[in-house]
JSON list of C-alpha atoms in Angstrom, two decimals:
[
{"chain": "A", "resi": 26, "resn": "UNK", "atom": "CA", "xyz": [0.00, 0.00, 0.00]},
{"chain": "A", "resi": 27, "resn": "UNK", "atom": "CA", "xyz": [1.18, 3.22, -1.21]},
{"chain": "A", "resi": 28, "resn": "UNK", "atom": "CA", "xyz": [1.52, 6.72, 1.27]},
{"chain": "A", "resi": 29, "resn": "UNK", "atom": "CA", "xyz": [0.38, 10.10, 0.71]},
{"chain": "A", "resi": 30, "resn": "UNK", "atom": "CA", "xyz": [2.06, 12.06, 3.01]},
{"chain": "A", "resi": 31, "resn": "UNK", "atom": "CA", "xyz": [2.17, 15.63, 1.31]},
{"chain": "A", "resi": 32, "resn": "UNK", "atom": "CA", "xyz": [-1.08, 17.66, 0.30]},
{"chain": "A", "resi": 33, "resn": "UNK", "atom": "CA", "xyz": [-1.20, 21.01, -1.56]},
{"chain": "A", "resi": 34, "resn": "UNK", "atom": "CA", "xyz": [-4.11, 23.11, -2.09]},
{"chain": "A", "resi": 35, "resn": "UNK", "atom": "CA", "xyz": [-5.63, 23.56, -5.44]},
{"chain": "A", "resi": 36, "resn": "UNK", "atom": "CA", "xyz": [-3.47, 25.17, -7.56]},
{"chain": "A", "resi": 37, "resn": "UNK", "atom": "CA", "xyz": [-0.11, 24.91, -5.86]},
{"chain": "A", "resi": 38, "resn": "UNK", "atom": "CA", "xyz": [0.56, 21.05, -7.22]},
{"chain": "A", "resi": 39, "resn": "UNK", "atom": "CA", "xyz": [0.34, 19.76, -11.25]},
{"chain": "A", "resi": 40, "resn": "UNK", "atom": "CA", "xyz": [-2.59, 18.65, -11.56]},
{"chain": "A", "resi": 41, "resn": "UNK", "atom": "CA", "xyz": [-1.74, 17.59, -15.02]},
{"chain": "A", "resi": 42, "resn": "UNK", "atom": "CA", "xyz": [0.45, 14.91, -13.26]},
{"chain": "A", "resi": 43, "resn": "UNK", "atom": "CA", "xyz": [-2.64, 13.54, -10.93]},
{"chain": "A", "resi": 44, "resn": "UNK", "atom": "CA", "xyz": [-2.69, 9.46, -11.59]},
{"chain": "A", "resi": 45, "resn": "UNK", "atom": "CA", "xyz": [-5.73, 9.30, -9.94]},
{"chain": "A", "resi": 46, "resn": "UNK", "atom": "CA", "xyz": [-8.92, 10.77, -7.78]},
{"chain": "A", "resi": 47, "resn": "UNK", "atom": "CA", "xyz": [-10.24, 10.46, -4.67]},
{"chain": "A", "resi": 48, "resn": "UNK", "atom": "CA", "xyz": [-13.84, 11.38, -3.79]},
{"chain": "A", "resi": 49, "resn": "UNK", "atom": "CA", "xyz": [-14.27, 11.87, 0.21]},
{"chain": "A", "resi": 50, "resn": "UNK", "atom": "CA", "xyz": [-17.16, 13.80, 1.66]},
{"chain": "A", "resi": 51, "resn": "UNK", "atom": "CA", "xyz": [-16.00, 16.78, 4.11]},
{"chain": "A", "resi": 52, "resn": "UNK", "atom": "CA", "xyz": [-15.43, 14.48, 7.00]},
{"chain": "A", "resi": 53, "resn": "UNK", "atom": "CA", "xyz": [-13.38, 12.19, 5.34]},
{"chain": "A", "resi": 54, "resn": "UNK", "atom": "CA", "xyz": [-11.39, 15.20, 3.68]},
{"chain": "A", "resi": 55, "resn": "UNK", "atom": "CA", "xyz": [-10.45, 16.39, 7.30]},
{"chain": "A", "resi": 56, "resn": "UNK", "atom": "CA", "xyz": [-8.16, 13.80, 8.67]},
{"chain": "A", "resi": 57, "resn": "UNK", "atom": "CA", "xyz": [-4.23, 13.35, 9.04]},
{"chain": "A", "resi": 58, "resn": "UNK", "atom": "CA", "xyz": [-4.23, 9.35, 8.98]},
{"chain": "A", "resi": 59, "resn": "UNK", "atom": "CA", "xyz": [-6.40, 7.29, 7.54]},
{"chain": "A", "resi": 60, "resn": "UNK", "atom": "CA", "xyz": [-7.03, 4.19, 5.34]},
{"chain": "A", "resi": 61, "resn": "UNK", "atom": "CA", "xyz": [-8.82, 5.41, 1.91]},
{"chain": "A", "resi": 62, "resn": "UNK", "atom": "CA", "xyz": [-9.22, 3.77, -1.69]},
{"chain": "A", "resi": 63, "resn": "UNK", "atom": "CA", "xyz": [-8.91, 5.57, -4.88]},
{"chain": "A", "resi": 64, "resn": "UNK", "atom": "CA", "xyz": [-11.66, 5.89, -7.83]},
{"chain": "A", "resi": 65, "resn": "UNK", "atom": "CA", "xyz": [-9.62, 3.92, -9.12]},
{"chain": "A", "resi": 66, "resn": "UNK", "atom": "CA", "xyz": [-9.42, 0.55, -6.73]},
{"chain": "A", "resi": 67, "resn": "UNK", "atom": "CA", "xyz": [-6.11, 1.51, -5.04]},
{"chain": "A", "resi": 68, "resn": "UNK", "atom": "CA", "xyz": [-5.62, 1.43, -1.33]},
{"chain": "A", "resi": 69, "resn": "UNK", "atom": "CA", "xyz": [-3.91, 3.98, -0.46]},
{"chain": "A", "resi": 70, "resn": "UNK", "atom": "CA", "xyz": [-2.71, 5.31, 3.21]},
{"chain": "A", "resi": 71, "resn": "UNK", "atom": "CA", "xyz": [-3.23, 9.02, 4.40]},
{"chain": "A", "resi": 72, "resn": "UNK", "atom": "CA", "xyz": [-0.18, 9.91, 6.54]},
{"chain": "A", "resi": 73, "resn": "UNK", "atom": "CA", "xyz": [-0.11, 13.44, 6.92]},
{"chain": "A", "resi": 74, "resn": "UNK", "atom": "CA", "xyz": [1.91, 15.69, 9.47]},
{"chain": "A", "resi": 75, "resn": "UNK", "atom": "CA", "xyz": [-1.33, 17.06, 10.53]},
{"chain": "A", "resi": 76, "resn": "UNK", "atom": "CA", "xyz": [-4.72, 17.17, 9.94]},
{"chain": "A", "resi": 77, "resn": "UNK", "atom": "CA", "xyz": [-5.65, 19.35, 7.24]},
{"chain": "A", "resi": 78, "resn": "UNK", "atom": "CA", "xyz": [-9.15, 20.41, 5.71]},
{"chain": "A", "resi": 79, "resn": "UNK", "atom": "CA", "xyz": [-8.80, 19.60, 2.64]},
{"chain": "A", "resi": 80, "resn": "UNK", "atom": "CA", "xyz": [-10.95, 20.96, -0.36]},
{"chain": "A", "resi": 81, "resn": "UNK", "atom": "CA", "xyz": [-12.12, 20.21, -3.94]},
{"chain": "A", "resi": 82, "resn": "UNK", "atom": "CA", "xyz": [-9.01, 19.91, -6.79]},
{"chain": "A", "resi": 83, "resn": "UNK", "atom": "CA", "xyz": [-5.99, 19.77, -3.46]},
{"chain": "A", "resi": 84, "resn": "UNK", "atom": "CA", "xyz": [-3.80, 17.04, -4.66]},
{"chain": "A", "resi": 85, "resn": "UNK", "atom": "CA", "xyz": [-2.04, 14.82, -2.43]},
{"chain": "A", "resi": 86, "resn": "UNK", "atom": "CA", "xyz": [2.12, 13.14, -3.68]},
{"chain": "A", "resi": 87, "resn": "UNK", "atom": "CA", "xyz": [2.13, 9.71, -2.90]},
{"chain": "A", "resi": 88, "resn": "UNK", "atom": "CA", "xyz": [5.73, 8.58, -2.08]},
{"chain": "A", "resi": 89, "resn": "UNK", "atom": "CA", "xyz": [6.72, 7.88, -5.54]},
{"chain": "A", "resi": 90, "resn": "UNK", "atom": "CA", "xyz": [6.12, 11.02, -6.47]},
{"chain": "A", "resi": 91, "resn": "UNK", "atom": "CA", "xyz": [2.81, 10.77, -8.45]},
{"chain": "A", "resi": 92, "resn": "UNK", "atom": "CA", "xyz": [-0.66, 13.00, -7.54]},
{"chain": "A", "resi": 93, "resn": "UNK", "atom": "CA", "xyz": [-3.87, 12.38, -6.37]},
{"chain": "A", "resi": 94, "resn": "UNK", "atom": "CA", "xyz": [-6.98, 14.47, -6.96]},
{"chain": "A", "resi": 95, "resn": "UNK", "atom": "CA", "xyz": [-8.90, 15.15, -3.91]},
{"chain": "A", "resi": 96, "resn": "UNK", "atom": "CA", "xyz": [-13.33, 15.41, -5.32]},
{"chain": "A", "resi": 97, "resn": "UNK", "atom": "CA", "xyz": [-15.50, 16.68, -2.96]},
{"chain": "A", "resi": 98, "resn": "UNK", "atom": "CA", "xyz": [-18.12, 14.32, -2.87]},
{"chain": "A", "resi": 99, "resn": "UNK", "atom": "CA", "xyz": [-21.65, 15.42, -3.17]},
{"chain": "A", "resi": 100, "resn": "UNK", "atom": "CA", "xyz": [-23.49, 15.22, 0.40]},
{"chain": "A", "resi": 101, "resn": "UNK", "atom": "CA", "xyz": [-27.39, 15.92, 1.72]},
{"chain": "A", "resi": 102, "resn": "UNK", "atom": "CA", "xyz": [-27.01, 19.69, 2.70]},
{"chain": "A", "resi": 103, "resn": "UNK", "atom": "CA", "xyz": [-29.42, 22.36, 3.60]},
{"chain": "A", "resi": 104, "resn": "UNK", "atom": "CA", "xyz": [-29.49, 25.53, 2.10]},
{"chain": "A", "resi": 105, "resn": "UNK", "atom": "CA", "xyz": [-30.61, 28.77, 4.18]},
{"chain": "A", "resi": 106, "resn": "UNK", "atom": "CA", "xyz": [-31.72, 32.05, 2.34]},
{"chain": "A", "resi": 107, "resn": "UNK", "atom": "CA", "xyz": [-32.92, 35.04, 3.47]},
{"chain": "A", "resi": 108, "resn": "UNK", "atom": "CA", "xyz": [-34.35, 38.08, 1.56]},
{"chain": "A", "resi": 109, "resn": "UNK", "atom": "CA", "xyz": [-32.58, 40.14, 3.64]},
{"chain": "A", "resi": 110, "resn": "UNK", "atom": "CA", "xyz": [-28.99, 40.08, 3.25]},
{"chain": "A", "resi": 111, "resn": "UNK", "atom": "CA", "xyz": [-28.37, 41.61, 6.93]},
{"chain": "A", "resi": 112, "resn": "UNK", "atom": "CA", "xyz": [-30.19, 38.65, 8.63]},
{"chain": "A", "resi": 113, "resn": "UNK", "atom": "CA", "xyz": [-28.40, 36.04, 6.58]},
{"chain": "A", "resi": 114, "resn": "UNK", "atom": "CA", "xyz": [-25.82, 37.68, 8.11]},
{"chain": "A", "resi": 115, "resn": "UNK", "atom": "CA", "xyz": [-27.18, 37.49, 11.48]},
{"chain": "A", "resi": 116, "resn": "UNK", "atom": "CA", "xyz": [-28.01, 33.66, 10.75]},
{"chain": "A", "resi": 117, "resn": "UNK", "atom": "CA", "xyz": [-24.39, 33.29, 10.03]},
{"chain": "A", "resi": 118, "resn": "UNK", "atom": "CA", "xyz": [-23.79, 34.20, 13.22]},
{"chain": "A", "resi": 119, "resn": "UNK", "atom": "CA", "xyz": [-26.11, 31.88, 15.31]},
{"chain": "A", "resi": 120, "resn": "UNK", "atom": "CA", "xyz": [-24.68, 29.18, 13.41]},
{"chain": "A", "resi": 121, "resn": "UNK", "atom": "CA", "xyz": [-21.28, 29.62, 14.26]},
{"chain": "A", "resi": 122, "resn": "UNK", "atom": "CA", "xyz": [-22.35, 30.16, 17.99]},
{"chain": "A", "resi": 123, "resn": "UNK", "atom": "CA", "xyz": [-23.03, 26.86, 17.88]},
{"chain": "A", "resi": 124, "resn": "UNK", "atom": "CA", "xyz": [-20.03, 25.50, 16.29]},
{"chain": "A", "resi": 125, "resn": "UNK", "atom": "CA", "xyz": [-22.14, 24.08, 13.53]},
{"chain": "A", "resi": 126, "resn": "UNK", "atom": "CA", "xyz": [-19.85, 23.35, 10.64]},
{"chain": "A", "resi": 127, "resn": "UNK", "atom": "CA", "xyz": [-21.12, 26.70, 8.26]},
{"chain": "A", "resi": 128, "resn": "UNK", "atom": "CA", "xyz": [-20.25, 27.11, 4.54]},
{"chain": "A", "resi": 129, "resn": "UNK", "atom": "CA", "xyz": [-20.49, 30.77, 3.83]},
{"chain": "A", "resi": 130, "resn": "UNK", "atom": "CA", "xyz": [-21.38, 31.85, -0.05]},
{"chain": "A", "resi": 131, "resn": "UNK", "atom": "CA", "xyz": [-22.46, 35.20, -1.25]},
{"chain": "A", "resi": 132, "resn": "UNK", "atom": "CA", "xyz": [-26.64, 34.85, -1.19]},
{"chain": "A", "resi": 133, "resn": "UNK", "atom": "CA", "xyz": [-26.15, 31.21, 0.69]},
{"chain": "A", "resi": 134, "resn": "UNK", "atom": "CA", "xyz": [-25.57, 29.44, 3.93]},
{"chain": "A", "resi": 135, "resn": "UNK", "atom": "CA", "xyz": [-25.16, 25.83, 3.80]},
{"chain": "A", "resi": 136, "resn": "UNK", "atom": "CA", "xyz": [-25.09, 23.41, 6.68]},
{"chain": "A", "resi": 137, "resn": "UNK", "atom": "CA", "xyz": [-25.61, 19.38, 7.21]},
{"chain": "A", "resi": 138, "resn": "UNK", "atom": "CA", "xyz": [-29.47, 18.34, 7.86]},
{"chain": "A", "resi": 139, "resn": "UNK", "atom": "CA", "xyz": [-30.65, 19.20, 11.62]},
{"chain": "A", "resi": 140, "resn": "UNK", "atom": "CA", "xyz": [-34.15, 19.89, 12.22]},
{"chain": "A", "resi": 141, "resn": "UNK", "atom": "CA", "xyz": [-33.60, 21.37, 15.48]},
{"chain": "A", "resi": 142, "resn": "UNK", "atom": "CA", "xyz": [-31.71, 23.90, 13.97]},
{"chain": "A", "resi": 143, "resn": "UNK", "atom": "CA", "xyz": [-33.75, 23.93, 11.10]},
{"chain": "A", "resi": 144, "resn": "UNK", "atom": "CA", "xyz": [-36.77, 25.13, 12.67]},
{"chain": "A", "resi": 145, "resn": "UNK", "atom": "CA", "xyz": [-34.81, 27.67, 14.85]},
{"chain": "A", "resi": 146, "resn": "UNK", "atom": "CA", "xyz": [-33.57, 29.09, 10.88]},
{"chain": "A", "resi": 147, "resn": "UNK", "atom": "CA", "xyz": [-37.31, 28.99, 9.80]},
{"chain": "A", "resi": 148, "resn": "UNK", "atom": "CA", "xyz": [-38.30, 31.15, 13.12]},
{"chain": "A", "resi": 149, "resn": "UNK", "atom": "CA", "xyz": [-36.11, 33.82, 12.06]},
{"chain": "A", "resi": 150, "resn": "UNK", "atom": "CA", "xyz": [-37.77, 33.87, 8.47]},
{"chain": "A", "resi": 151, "resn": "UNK", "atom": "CA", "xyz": [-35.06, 32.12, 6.43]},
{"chain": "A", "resi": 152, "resn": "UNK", "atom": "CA", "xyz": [-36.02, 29.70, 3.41]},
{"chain": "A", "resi": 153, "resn": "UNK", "atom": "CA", "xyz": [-34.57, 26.29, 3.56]},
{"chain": "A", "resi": 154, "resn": "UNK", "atom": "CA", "xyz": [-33.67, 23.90, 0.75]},
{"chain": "A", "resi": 155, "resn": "UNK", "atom": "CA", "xyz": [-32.63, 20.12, 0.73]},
{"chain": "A", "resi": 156, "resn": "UNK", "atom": "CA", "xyz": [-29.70, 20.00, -1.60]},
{"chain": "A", "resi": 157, "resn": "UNK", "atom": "CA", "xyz": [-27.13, 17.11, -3.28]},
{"chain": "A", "resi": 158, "resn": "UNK", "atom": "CA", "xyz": [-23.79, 19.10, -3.52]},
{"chain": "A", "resi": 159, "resn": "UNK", "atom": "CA", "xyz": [-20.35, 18.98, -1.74]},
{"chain": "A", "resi": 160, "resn": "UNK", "atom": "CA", "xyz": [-19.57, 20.98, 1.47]},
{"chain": "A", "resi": 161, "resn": "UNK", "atom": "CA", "xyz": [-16.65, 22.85, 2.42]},
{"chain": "A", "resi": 162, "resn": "UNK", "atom": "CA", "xyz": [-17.08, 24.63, 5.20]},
{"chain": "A", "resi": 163, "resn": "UNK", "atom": "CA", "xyz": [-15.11, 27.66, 7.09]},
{"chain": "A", "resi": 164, "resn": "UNK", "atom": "CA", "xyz": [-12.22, 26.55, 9.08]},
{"chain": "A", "resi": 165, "resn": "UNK", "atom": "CA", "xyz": [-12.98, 28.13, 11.93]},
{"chain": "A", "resi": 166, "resn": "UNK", "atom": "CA", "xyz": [-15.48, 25.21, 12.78]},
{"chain": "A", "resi": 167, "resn": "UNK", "atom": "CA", "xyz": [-12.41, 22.68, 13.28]},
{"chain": "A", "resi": 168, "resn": "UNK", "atom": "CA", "xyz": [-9.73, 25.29, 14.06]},
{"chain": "A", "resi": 169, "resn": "UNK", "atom": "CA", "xyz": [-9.27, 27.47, 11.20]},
{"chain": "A", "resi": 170, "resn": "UNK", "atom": "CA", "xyz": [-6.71, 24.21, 9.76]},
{"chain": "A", "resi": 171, "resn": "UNK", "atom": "CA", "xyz": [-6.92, 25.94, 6.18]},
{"chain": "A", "resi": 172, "resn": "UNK", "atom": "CA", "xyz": [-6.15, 29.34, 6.87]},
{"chain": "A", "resi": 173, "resn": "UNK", "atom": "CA", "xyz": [-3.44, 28.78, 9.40]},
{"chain": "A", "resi": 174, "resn": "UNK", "atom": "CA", "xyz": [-1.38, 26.92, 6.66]},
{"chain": "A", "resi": 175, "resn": "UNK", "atom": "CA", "xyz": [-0.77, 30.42, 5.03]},
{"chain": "A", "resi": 176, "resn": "UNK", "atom": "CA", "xyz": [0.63, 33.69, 5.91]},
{"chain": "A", "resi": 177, "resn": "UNK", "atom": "CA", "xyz": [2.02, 32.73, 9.09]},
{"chain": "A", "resi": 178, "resn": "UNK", "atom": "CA", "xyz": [5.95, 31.86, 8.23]},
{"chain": "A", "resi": 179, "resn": "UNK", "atom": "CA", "xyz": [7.24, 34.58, 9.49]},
{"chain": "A", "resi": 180, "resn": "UNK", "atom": "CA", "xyz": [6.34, 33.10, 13.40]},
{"chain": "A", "resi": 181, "resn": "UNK", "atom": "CA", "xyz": [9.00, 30.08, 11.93]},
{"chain": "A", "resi": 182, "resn": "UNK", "atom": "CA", "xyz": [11.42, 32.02, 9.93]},
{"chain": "A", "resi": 183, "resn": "UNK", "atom": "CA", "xyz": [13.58, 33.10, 13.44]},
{"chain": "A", "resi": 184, "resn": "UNK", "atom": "CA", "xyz": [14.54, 30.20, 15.01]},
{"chain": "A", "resi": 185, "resn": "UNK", "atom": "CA", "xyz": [16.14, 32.06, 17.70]},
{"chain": "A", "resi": 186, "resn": "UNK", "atom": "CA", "xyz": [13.19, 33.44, 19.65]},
{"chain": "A", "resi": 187, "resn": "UNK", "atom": "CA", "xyz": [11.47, 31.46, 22.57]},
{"chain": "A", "resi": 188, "resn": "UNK", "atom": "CA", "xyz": [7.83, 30.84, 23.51]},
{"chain": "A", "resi": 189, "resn": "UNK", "atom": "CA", "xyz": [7.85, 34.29, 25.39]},
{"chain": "A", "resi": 190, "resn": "UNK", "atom": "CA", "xyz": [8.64, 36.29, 22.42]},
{"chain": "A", "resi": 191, "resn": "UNK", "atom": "CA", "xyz": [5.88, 34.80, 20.32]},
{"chain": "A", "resi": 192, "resn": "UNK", "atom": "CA", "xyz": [3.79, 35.65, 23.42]},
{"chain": "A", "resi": 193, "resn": "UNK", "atom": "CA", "xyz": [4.84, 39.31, 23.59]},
{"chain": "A", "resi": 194, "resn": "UNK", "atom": "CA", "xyz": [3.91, 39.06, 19.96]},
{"chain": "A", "resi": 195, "resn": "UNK", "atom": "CA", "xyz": [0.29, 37.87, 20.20]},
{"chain": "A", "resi": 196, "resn": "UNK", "atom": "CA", "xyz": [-0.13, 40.49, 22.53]},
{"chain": "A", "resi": 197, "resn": "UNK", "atom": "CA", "xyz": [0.91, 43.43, 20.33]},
{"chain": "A", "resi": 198, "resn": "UNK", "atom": "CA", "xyz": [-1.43, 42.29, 17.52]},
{"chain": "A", "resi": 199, "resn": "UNK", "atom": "CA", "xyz": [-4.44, 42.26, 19.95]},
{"chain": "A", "resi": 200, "resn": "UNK", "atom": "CA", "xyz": [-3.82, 45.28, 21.33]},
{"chain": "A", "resi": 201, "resn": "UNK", "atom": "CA", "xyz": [-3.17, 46.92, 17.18]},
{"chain": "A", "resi": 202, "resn": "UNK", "atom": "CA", "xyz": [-6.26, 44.98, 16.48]}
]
């Protein structure tokens, strides 16, 4: 059984050179070590450094150096809608005070089927949709995994400062922010 232990979003690997695809739903997408087979029949073992969110057209290098292409795989979702854009806005933020998983679009909330929540959605006005598509949603849900992986290199670039500088750092940026 072959490893895939390096995964690059979409657009930083070439995807002319994937060999194959695999289709994972969003909680399959989000692990560091698991046990998955390919469209194609191969068994192939997920060994990552650490978990990552991975999205739709990421590839992952297997250890001989070919790619595979990660497909989001179609799930039941819910669609929320609102005529007004300010309480979509507002329902944005209910869901994510509950640490429900939230995918965020421009007219568009999506989250996984829950009629508890659903009815809570429908009580504040919103329309609600069954749909059949894949689901990506923010990182902040499962600790902002796909954000974090960029713009932060300069925190690793100095190897000489300790865990109180990066403290005294944090500190400064809350108190700019």
């Amino acid at each position: 059984m072959r490893n895939a232990s390096i995964h690059r979003p979409a657009g930083h690997w070439p995807k002319e050179k994937a060999a194959g695809t695999l289709t994972l739903d969003f909680d399959a997408r989000h692990r560091r070590r698991i046990r998955f087979t390919t469209d194609q029949g191969e068994d192939v073992l997920l060994d990552l450094p650490k978990t990552v969110a991975m999205a739709d057209g990421d590839g992952l290098q297997l250890e001989d150096g070919t790619w595979l292409r990660i497909t989001a795989a179609p799930e039941s979702l819910v669609e929320i809608r609102h005529e007004d854009r300010h309480q979509l806005m507002r329902l944005a933020w209910h869901l994510g005070n509950r640490h429900l998983p939230t995918e965020i679009g421009e007219v568009a909330l999506r989250i996984r089927p829950d009629h508890v929540i659903e009815e809570m959605l429908r009580g504040f006005g919103a329309a609600l949709e069954k749909i059949q598509e894949a689901f990506q949603p923010e990182g902040g849900a499962y600790g902002a995994t796909t954000t974090h992986n960029h713009g932060h290199g300069h925190d690793h670039d100095n190897h000489h400062h300790d865990d109180h500088h990066h403290d005294d750092h944090h500190d400064q940026a809350h108190h700019h922010a």
